[in-house]
Short mmCIF file of C-alpha atoms and ligand atoms in Angstrom, two decimals:
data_model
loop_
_atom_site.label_atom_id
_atom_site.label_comp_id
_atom_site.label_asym_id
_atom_site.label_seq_id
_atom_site.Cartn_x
_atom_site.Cartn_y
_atom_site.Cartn_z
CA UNK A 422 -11.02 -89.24 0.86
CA UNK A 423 -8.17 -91.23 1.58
CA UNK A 424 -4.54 -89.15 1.70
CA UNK A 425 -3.58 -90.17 -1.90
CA UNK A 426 -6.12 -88.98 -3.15
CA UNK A 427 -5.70 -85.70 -1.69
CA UNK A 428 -1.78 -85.89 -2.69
CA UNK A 429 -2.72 -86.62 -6.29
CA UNK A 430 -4.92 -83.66 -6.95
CA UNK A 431 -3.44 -81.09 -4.88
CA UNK A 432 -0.62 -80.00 -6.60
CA UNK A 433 -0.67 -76.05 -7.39
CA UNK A 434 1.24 -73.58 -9.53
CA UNK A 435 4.77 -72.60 -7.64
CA UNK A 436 6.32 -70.81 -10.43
CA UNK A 437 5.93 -70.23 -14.40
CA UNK A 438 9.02 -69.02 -16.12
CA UNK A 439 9.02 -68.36 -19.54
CA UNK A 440 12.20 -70.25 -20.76
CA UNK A 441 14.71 -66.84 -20.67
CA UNK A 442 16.05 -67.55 -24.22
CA UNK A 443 12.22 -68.37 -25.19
CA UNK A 444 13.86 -71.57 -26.53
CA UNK A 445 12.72 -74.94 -26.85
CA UNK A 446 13.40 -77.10 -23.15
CA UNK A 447 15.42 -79.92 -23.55
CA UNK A 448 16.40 -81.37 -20.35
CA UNK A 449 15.67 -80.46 -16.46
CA UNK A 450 17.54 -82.11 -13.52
CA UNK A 451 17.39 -80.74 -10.16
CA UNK A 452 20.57 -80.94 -8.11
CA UNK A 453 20.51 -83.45 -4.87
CA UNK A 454 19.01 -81.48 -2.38
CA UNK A 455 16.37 -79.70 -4.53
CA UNK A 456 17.46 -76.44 -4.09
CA UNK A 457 19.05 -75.73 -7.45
CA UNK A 458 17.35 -76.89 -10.57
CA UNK A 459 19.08 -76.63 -13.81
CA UNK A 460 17.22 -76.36 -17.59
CA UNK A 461 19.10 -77.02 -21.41
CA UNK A 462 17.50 -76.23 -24.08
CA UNK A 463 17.70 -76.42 -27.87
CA UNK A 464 19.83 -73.46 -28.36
CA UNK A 465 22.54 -75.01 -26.32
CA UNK A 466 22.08 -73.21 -23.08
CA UNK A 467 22.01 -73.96 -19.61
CA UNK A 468 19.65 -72.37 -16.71
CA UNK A 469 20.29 -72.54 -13.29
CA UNK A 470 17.24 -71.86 -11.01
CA UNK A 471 17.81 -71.24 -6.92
CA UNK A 472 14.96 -71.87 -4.79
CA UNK A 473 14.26 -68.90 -2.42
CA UNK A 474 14.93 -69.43 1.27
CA UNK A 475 11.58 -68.57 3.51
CA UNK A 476 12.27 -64.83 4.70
CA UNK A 477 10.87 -63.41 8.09
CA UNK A 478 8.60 -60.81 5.90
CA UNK A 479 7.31 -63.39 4.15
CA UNK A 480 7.03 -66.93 6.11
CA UNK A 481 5.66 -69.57 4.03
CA UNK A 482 6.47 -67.82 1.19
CA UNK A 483 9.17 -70.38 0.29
CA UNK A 484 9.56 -72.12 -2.33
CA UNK A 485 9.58 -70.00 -5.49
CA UNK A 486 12.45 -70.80 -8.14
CA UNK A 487 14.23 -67.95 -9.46
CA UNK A 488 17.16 -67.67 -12.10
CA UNK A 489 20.29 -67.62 -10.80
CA UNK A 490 22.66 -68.26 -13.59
CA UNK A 491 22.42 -68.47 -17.32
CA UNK A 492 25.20 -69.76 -19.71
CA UNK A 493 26.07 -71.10 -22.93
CA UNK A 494 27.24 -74.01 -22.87
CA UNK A 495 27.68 -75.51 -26.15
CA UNK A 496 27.41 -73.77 -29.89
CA UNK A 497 26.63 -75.50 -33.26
CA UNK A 498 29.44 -76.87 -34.93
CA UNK A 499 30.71 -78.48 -38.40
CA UNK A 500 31.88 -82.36 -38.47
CA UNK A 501 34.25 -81.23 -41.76
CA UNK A 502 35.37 -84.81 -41.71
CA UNK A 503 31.69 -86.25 -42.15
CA UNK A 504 30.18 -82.84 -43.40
CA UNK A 505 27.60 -82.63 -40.47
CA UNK A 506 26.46 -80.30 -39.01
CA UNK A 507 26.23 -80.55 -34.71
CA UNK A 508 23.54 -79.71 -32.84
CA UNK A 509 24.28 -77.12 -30.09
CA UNK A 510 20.95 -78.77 -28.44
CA UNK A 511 21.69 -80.03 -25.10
CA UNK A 512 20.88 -83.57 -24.75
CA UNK A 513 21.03 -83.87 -20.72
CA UNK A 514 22.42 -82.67 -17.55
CA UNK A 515 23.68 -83.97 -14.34
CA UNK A 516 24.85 -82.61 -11.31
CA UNK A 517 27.90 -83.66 -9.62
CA UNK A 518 27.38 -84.10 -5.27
CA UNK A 519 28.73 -81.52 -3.85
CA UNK A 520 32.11 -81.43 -1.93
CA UNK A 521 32.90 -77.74 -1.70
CA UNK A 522 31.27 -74.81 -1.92
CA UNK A 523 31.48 -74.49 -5.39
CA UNK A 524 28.76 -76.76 -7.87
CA UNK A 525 29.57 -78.86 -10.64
CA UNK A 526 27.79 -79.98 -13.41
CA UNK A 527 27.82 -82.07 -16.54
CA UNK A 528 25.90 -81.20 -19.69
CA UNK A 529 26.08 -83.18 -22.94
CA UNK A 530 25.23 -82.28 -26.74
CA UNK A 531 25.13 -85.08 -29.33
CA UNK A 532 28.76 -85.28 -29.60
CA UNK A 533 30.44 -83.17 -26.56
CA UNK A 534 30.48 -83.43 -22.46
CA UNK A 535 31.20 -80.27 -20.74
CA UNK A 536 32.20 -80.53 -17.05
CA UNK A 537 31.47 -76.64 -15.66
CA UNK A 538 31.79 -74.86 -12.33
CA UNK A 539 28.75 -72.70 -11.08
CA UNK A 540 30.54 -70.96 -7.90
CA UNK A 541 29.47 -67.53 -6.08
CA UNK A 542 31.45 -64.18 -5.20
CA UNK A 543 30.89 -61.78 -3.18
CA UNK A 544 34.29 -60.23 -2.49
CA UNK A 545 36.96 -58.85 -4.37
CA UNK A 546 40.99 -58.32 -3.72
CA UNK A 547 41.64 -54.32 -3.70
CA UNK A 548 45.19 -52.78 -3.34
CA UNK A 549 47.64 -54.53 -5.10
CA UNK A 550 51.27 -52.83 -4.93
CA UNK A 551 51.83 -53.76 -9.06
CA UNK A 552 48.81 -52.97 -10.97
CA UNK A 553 45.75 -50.28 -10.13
CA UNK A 554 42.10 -51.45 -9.90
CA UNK A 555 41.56 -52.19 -13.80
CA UNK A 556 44.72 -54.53 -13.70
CA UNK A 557 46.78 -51.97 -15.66
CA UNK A 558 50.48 -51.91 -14.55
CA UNK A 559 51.13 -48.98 -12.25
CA UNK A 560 54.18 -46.54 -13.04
CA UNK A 561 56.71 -48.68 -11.02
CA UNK A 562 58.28 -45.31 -9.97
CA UNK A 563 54.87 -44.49 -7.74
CA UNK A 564 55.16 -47.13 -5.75
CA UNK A 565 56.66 -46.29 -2.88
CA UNK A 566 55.13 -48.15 0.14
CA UNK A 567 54.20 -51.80 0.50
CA UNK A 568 50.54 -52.59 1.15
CA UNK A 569 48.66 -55.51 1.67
CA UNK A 570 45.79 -56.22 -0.40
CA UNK A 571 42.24 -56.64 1.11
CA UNK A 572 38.87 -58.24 0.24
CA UNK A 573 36.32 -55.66 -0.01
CA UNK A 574 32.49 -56.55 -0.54
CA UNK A 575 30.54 -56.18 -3.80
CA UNK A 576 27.59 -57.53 -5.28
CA UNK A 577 26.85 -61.20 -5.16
CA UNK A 578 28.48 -62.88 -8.92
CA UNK A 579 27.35 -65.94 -9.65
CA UNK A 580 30.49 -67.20 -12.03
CA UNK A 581 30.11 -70.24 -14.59
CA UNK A 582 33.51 -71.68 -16.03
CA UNK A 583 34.20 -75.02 -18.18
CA UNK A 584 36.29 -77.26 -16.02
CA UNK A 585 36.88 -79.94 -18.60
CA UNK A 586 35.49 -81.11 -22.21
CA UNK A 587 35.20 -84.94 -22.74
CA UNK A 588 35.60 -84.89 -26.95
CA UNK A 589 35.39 -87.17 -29.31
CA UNK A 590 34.70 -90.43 -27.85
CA UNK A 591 31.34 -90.70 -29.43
CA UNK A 592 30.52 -92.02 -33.60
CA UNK A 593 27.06 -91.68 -32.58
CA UNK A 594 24.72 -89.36 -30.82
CA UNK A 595 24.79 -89.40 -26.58
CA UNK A 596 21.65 -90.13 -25.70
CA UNK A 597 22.70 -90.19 -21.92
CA UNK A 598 25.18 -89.55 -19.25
CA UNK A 599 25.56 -91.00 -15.71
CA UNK A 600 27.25 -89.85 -12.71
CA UNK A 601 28.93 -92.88 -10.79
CA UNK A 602 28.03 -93.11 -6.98
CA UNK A 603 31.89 -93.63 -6.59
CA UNK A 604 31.87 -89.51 -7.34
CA UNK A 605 35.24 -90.32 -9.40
CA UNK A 606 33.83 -91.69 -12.59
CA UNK A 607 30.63 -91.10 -15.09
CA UNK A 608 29.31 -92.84 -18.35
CA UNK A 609 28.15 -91.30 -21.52
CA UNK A 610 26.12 -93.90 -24.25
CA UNK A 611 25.40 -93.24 -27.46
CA UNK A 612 23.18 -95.32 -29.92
CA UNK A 613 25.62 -98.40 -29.93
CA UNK A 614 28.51 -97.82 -27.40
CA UNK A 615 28.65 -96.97 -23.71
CA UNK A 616 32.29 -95.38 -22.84
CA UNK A 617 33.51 -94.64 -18.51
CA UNK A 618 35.11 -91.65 -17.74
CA UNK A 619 37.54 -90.05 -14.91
CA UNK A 620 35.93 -87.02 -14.01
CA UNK A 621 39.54 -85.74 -14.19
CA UNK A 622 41.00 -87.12 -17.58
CA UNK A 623 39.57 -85.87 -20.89
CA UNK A 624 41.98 -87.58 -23.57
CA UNK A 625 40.75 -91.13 -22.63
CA UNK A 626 37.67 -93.28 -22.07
CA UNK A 627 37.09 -96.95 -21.68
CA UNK A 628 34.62 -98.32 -23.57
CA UNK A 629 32.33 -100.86 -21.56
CA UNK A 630 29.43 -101.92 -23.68
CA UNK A 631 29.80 -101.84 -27.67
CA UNK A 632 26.98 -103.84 -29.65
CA UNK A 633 28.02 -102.61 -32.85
CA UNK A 634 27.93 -105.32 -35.28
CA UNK A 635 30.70 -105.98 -37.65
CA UNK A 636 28.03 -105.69 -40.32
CA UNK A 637 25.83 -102.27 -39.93
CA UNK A 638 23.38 -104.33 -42.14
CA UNK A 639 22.81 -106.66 -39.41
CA UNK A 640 21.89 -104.09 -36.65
CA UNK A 641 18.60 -104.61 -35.17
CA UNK A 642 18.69 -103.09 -31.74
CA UNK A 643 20.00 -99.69 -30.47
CA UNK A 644 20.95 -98.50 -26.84
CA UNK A 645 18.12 -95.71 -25.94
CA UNK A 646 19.18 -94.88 -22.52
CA UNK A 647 21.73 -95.86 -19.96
CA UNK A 648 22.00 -95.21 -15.97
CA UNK A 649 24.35 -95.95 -12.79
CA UNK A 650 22.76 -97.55 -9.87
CA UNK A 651 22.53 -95.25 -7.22
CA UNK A 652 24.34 -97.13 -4.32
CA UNK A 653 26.32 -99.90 -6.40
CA UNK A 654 29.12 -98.63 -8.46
CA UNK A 655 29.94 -101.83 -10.54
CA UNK A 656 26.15 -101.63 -11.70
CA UNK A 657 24.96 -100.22 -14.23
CA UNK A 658 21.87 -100.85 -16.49
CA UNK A 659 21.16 -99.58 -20.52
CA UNK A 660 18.08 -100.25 -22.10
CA UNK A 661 17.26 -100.47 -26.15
CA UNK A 662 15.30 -100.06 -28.86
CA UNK A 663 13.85 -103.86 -28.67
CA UNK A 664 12.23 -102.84 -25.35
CA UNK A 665 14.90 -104.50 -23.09
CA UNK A 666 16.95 -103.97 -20.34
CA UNK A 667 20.32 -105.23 -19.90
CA UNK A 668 21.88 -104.94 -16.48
CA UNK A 669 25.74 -105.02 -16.24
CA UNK A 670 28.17 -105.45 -13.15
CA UNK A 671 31.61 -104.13 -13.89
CA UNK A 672 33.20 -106.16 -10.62
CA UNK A 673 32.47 -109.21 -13.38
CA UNK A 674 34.48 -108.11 -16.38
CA UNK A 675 36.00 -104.69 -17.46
CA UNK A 676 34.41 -105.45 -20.78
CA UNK A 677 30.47 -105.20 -20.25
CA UNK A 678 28.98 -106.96 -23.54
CA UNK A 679 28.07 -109.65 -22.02
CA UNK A 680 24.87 -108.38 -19.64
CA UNK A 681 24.95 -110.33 -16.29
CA UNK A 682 20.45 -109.48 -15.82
CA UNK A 683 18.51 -109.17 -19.24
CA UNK A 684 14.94 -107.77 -18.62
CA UNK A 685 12.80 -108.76 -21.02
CA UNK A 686 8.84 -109.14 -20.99
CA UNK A 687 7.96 -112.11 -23.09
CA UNK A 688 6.02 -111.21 -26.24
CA UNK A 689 1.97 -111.84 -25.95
CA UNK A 690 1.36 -112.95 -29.64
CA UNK A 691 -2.29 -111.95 -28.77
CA UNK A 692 -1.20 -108.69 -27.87
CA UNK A 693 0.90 -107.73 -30.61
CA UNK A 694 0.06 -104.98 -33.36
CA UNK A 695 1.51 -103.27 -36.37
CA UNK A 696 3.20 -100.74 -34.44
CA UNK A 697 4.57 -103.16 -31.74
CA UNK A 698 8.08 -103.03 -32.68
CA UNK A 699 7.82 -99.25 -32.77
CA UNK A 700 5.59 -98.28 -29.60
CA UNK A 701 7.94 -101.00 -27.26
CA UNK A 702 11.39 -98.68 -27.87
CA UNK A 703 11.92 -98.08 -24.06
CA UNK A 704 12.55 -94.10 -24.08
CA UNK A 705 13.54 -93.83 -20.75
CA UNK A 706 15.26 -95.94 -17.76
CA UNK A 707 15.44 -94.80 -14.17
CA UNK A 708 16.39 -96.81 -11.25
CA UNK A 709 14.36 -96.14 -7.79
CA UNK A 710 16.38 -94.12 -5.47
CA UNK A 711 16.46 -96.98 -3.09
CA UNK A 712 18.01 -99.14 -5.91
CA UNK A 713 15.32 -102.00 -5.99
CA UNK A 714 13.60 -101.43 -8.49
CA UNK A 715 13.86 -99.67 -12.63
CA UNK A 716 10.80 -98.22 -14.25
CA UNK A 717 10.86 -97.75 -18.11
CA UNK A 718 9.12 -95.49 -20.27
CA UNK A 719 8.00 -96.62 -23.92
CA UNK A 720 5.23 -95.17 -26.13
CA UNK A 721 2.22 -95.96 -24.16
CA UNK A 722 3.09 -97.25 -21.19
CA UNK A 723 5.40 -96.91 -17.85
CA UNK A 724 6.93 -100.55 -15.93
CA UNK A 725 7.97 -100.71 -12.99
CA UNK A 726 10.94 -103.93 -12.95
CA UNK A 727 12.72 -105.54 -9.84
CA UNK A 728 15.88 -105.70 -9.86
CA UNK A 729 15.64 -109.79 -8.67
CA UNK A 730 12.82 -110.46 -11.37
CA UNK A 731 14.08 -110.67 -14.95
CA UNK A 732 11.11 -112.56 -16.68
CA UNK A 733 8.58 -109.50 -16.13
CA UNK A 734 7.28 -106.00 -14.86
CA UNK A 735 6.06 -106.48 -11.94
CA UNK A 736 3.99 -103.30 -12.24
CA UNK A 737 2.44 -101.83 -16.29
CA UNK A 738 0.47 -98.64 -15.95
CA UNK A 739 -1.05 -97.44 -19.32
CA UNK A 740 0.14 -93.81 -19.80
CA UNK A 741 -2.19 -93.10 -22.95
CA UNK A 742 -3.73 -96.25 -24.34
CA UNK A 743 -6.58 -94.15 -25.92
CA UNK A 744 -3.80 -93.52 -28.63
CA UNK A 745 -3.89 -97.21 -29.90
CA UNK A 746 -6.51 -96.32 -32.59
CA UNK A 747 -4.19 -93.17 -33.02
CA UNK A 748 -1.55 -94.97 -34.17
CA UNK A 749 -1.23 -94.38 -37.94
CA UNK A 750 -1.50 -90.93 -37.55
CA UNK A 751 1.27 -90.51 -34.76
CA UNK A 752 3.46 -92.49 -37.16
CA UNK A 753 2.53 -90.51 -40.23
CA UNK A 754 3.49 -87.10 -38.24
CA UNK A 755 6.56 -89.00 -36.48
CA UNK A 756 4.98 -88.04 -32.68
CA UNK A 757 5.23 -92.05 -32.57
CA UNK A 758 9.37 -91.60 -32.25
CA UNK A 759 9.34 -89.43 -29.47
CA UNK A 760 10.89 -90.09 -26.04
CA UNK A 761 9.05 -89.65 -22.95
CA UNK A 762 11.09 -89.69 -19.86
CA UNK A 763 9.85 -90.65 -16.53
CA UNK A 764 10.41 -89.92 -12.79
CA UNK A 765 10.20 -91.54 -9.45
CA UNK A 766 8.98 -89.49 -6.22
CA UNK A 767 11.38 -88.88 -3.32
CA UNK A 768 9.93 -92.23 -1.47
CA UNK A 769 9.46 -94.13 -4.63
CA UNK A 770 5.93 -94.17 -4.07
CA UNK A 771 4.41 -92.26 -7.07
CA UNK A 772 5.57 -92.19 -10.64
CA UNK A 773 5.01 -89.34 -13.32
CA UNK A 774 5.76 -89.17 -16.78
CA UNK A 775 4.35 -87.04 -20.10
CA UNK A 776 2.01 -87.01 -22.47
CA UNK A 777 0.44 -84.96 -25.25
CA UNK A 778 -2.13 -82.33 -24.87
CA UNK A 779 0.99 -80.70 -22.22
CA UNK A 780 -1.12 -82.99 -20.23
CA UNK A 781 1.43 -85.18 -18.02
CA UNK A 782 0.74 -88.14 -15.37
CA UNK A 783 0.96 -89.59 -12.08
CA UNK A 784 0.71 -93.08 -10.49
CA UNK A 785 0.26 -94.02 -7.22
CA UNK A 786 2.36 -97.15 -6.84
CA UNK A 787 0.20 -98.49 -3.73
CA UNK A 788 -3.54 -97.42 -4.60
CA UNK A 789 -2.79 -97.71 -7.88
CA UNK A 790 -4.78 -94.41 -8.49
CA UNK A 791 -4.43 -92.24 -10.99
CA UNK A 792 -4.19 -88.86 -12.04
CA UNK A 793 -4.24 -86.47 -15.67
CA UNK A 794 -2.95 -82.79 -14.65
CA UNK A 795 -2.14 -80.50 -17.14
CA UNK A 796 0.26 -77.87 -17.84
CA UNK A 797 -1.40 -74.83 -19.31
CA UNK A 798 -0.77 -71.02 -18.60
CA UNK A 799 -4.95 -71.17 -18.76
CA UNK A 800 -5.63 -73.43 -15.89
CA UNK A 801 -2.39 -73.05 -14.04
CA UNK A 802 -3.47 -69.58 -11.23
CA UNK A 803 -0.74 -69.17 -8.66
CA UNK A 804 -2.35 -71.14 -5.46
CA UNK A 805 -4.95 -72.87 -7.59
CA UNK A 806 -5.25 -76.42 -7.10
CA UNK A 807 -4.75 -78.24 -10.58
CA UNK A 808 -7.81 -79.72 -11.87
CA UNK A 809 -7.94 -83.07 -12.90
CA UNK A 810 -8.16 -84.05 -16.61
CA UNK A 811 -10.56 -87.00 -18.68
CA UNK A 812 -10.09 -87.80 -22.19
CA UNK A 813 -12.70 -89.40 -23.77
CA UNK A 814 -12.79 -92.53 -26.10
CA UNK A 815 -15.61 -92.28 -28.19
CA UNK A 816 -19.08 -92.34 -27.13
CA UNK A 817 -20.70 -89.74 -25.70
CA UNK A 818 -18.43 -86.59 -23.70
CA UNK A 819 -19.15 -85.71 -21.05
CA UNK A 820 -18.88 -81.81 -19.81
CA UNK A 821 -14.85 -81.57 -18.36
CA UNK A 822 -13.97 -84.26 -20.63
CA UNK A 823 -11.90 -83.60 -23.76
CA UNK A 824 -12.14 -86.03 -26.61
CA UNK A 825 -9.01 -87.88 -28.18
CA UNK A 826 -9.31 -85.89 -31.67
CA UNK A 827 -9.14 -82.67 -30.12
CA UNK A 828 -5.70 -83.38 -28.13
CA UNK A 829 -3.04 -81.29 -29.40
CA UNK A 830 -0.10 -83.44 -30.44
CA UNK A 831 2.43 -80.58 -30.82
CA UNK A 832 2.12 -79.74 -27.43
CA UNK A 833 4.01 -82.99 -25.11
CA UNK A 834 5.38 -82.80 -21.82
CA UNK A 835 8.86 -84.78 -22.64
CA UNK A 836 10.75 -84.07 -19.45
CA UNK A 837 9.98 -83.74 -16.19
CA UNK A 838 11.86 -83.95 -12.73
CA UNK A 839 10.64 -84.71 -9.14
CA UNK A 840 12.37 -82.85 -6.29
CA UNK A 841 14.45 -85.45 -4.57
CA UNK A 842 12.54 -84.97 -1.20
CA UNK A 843 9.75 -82.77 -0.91
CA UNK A 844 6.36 -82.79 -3.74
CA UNK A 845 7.82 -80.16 -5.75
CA UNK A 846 7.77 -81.25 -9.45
CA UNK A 847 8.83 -79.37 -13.15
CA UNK A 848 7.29 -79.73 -16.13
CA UNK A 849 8.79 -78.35 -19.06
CA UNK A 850 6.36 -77.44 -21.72
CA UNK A 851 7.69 -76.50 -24.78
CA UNK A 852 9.77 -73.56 -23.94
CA UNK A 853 7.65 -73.16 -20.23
CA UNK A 854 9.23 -74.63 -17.23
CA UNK A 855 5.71 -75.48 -14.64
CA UNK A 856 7.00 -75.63 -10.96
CA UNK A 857 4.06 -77.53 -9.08
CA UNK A 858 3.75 -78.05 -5.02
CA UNK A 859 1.91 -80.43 -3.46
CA UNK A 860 -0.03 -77.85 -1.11
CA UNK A 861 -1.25 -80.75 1.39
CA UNK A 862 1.72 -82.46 1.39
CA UNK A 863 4.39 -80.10 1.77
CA UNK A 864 2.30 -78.51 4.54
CA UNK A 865 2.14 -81.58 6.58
CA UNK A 866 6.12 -81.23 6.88
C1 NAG B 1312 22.20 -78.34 -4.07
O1 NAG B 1312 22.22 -76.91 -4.07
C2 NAG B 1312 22.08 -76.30 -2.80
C3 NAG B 1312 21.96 -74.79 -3.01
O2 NAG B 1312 23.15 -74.21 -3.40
C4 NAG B 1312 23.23 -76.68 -1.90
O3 NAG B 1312 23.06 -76.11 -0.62
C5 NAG B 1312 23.28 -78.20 -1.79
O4 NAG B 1312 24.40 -78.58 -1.02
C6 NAG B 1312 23.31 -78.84 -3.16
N1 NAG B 1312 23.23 -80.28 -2.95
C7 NAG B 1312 24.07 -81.15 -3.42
C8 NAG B 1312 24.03 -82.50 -2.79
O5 NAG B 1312 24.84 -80.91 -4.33
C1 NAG B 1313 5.77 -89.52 -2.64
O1 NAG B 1313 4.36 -89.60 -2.78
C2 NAG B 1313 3.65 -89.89 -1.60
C3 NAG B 1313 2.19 -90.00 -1.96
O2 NAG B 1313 1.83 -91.30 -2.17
C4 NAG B 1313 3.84 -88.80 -0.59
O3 NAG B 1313 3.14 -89.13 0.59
C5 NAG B 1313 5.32 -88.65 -0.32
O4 NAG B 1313 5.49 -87.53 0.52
C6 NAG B 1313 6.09 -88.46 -1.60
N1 NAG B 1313 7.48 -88.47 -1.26
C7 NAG B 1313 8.29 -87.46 -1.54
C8 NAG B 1313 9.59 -87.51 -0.85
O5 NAG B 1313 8.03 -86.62 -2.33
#
C-alpha cells in the first residue's frame, strides 16, 4: 500500500452535530488556523464551533469540535419596492485574519453583508461610585466615599455583535464574498456585478466588474462565483454560467470589464450533449492556497487550471459521470441546477468536492487515485475508518456496490471545507455537520 492510499481511506468520524437549529446547512468555512469553524444555515443563523485543546486527562483526545457561539445573523425581510420577499438564508461566510484578540467575520444573505465581532469575557467591572450592580442609579445621597472599580471573574461569555452592514449595493442575489489579502478591502458578486468594499465604510462600494447588458434580452452569461487571490491583491478571478473563468488585475484599470486571463476549454463538438450548456455552469471557483493554480466545480466534473495556461485544464477528474444517462431526470427534478462547491487540501495535494447519495469525493492530485466516502449517521462509528463506496453502472452488482437507480438524490453533500493545515475535513449533510480525521495522517504529525 502506498501512503495515499492509506490517506484516502483512513479518514474517521471526529464529531457529528446535529445542526442546533435542526436547520438546513448552508455554508461552512473554517477560520485560518482551523481552530474555529463557523456554519449558516437556511434560517439565517450562524454557528461557531471551537476545537478542544488536548487536556492532560485526556491526551490525544484532541480534536473534537464543540459549539461555542450561536447567533442570528440575518431575518427574512420584504423588498416593498419590488414586493419580494428576502431570504434570511445565509449565502456564505468568511473570516477576517485575526489582529486582536477579538474575531471577525463576514456573512452574506442574498441581498445583505454583515461584518460581526465574536469576542470572549471573562471578567466584569464591580463597584462603581454612580450606579449599583444592575446599573440602576444609586441614591446620590449614599455615596459617601470614592472607590475604585475592579474586575472580578465570572463565567467565560462568548459575545457576538454586528460591527457594520454593507446594504444595498446588490440588484441581484450575492452569490459570493471575498476577503482581500490586503486585510483592508473585500468583494461581494452577485449574478451580473462584482462591487469592492472598505471593511470600514458601509455607504459606498465601487463597482469593478458589471456585464449587465443594456438589453436584459441579450444576456447570455451570468457570474456564478467570484474569489481574491490569496497573495496578490490586484487579482481577482469570477467565473460564469458559460463555464469560464475570467481573471482580472485591478493594478490594470479600476474598472475590471475588460478580463486581463479568460479561461476557457475549447468546446469538443464530439463531446457535446443536450445538457451541455446546463451541466458546464462552473458552481464553484477556488484558487490553490499557493496561488498557482484554480480548480472549478461544474455538474459532473472538478478542473484543476494554471494560472499561466488559459487554453485548458490541465487536470479533469469526473466527479459522477455515471449520471450522464441520468440526465433527464436530474433536469426534470431541477438536482441538475445545483451548486457543488469544492476544496483544496492544506498542501494542495488532494481535492474533495460533493455528490449525491451524501456520498462526497476525493482526488489525489499526484496518484491520481480516487476515493467515494460517504456521510451517513449508519456507517459513520466514532473511530471507525470510513469505508469506501462503488456505484455501479449497469451490469451485474456486485456485493458493497450500490447501483445508480438506488442513489438518493435528495440527499447531496453541497459544501464542504478542508482544515487549512491538518486532514480534518466537514461535510455538511443536510442539516448534519460530519467532522472527519485522517487517523494515519494526523498521527504522523
Ligand atoms: C482562528 O481561531 C483560533 C481560536 O480562537 C485563534 O487562536 C486563531 O488565531 C484564529 N486564526 C486566525 C488566523 O484568525
Ligand atoms: C494533503 O493530502 C496529502 C495526501 O496526499 C497529505 O499527505 C497532506 O498531509 C495533506 N495536507 C494537509 C495540510 O492536509
Amino acid at each position: 500500500l502506498c501512503a495515499c492510499e492509506i490517506f484516502l481511506s483512513t479518514f474517521d468520524l471526529l464529531s457529528l452535530i446535529l445542526s442546533p437549529s435542526a436547520d438546513i446547512i448552508s455554508t461552512v468555512e473554517f477560520n485560518h488556523t482551523g481552530e474555529l469553524l463557523a456554519t449558516g444555515d437556511k434560517g439565517g443563523r450562524v454557528v461557531i464551533f471551537q476545537r478542544e485543546q488536548e487536556t492532560k486527562k485526556q491526551p490525544h483526545q484532541q480534536g473534537e469540535y464543540n459549539v461555542y457561539s450561536t447567533f442570528q445573523s440575518h431575518e427574512p425581510e420584504f423588498d416593498y419596492l419590488k414586493s419580494l420577499e428576502i431570504e434570511e438564508k445565509i449565502n456564505k461566510i468568511r473570516w477576517l485574519p485575526q489582529q486582536n484578540a477579538a474575531h471577525f467575520l463576514l456573512s452574506t444573505n442574498d441581498k445583505t453583508i454583515k461584518l460581526w465581532k465574536v469576542s470572549e469575557r471573562d471578567k466584569r467591572p464591580e463597584g462603581y461610585n454612580l450606579k449599583d450592580e444592575e446599573g440602576r442609579l444609586k441614591d446620590l445621597s449614599t455615596v459617601t466615599v470614592l472607590q475604585v472599580p475592579v474586575l472580578k471573574p465570572m463565567d467565560l461569555m462568548v459575545e457576538v455583535t454586528p460591527r457594520r452592514i454593507f446594504a444595498n449595493a446588490h440588484t441581484y442575489h450575492i452569490n459570493s464574498i471575498s476577503v482581500n489579502s490586503d486585510c483592508e478591502t473585500y468583494m461581494s458578486a452577485d449574478d451580473l456585478r462584482i462591487n469592492l468594499w472598505h471593511l470600514g465604510i458601509t455607504d459606498r462600494s465601487f463597482n469593478i466588474v458589471d456585464i449587465k447588458p443594456v438589453d436584459m434580452e441579450e444576456l447570455t452569461e451570468v457570474i456564478t462565483a467570484a474569489e481574491f487571490h490569496p497573495h496578490h491583491c490586484n487579482l481577482l478571478v469570477y467565473s460564469s454560467s458559460k463555464g469560464t473563468l475570467r481573471l482580472c488585475d485591478m493594478r490594470a484599470a479600476a474598472l475590471c470589464d475588460k478580463h486581463a486571463k479568460l479561461f476557457e476549454e475549447p468546446e469538443d463538438p464530439s463531446g457535446r450533449f443536450f445538457f451541455s450548456e446546463i451541466t458546464s455552469s462552473v458552481s464553484d471557483v477556488k484558487f490553490s492556497h499557493s496561488g498557482r493554480y484554480m480548480m472549478t466545480r461544474d455538474y459532473l466534473t472538478v478542473k484543476v487550471w494554471d494560472l499561466n495556461m488559459e487554453t485548458k485544464p490541465i487536470e479533469t477528474y469526473q466527479v459522477h459521470d455515471y449520471l450522464r444517462s441520468k440526465l433527464c431526470s436530474l433536469y426534470e427534478n431541477d438536482c441538475i441546477f445545483d451548486k457543488f462547491e469544492c476544496a483544496w487540501n492544506g498542501s494542495d495535494s488532494v481535492i474533495m468536492t460533493g455528490a449525491y447519495n451524501n456520498f462526497f469525493r476525493m482526488f489525489d492530485r499526484n496518484t491520481k487515485r480516487d476515493v467515494t466516502l460517504e456521510a451517513s449517521r449508519e456507517n459513520s462509528k466514532p473511530r471507525a475508518i470510513l469505508k469506501p463506496r462503488k456505484v455501479c453502472t449497469g451490469g451485474k452488482r456486485r456485493k458493497d456496490e450500490i447501483s445508480v437507480d438506488s442513489l438518493d438524490f435528495n440527499k447531496k453533500i453541497l459544501h464542504t471545507a478542508w482544515h487549512p493545515t491538518e486532514n480534518i475535513i466537514a461535510v455538511a449533510a443536510t442539516n448534519n455537520l460530519y467532522i472527519f480525521q485522517d487517523k494515519v495522517n494526523s498521527e504522523m504529525h
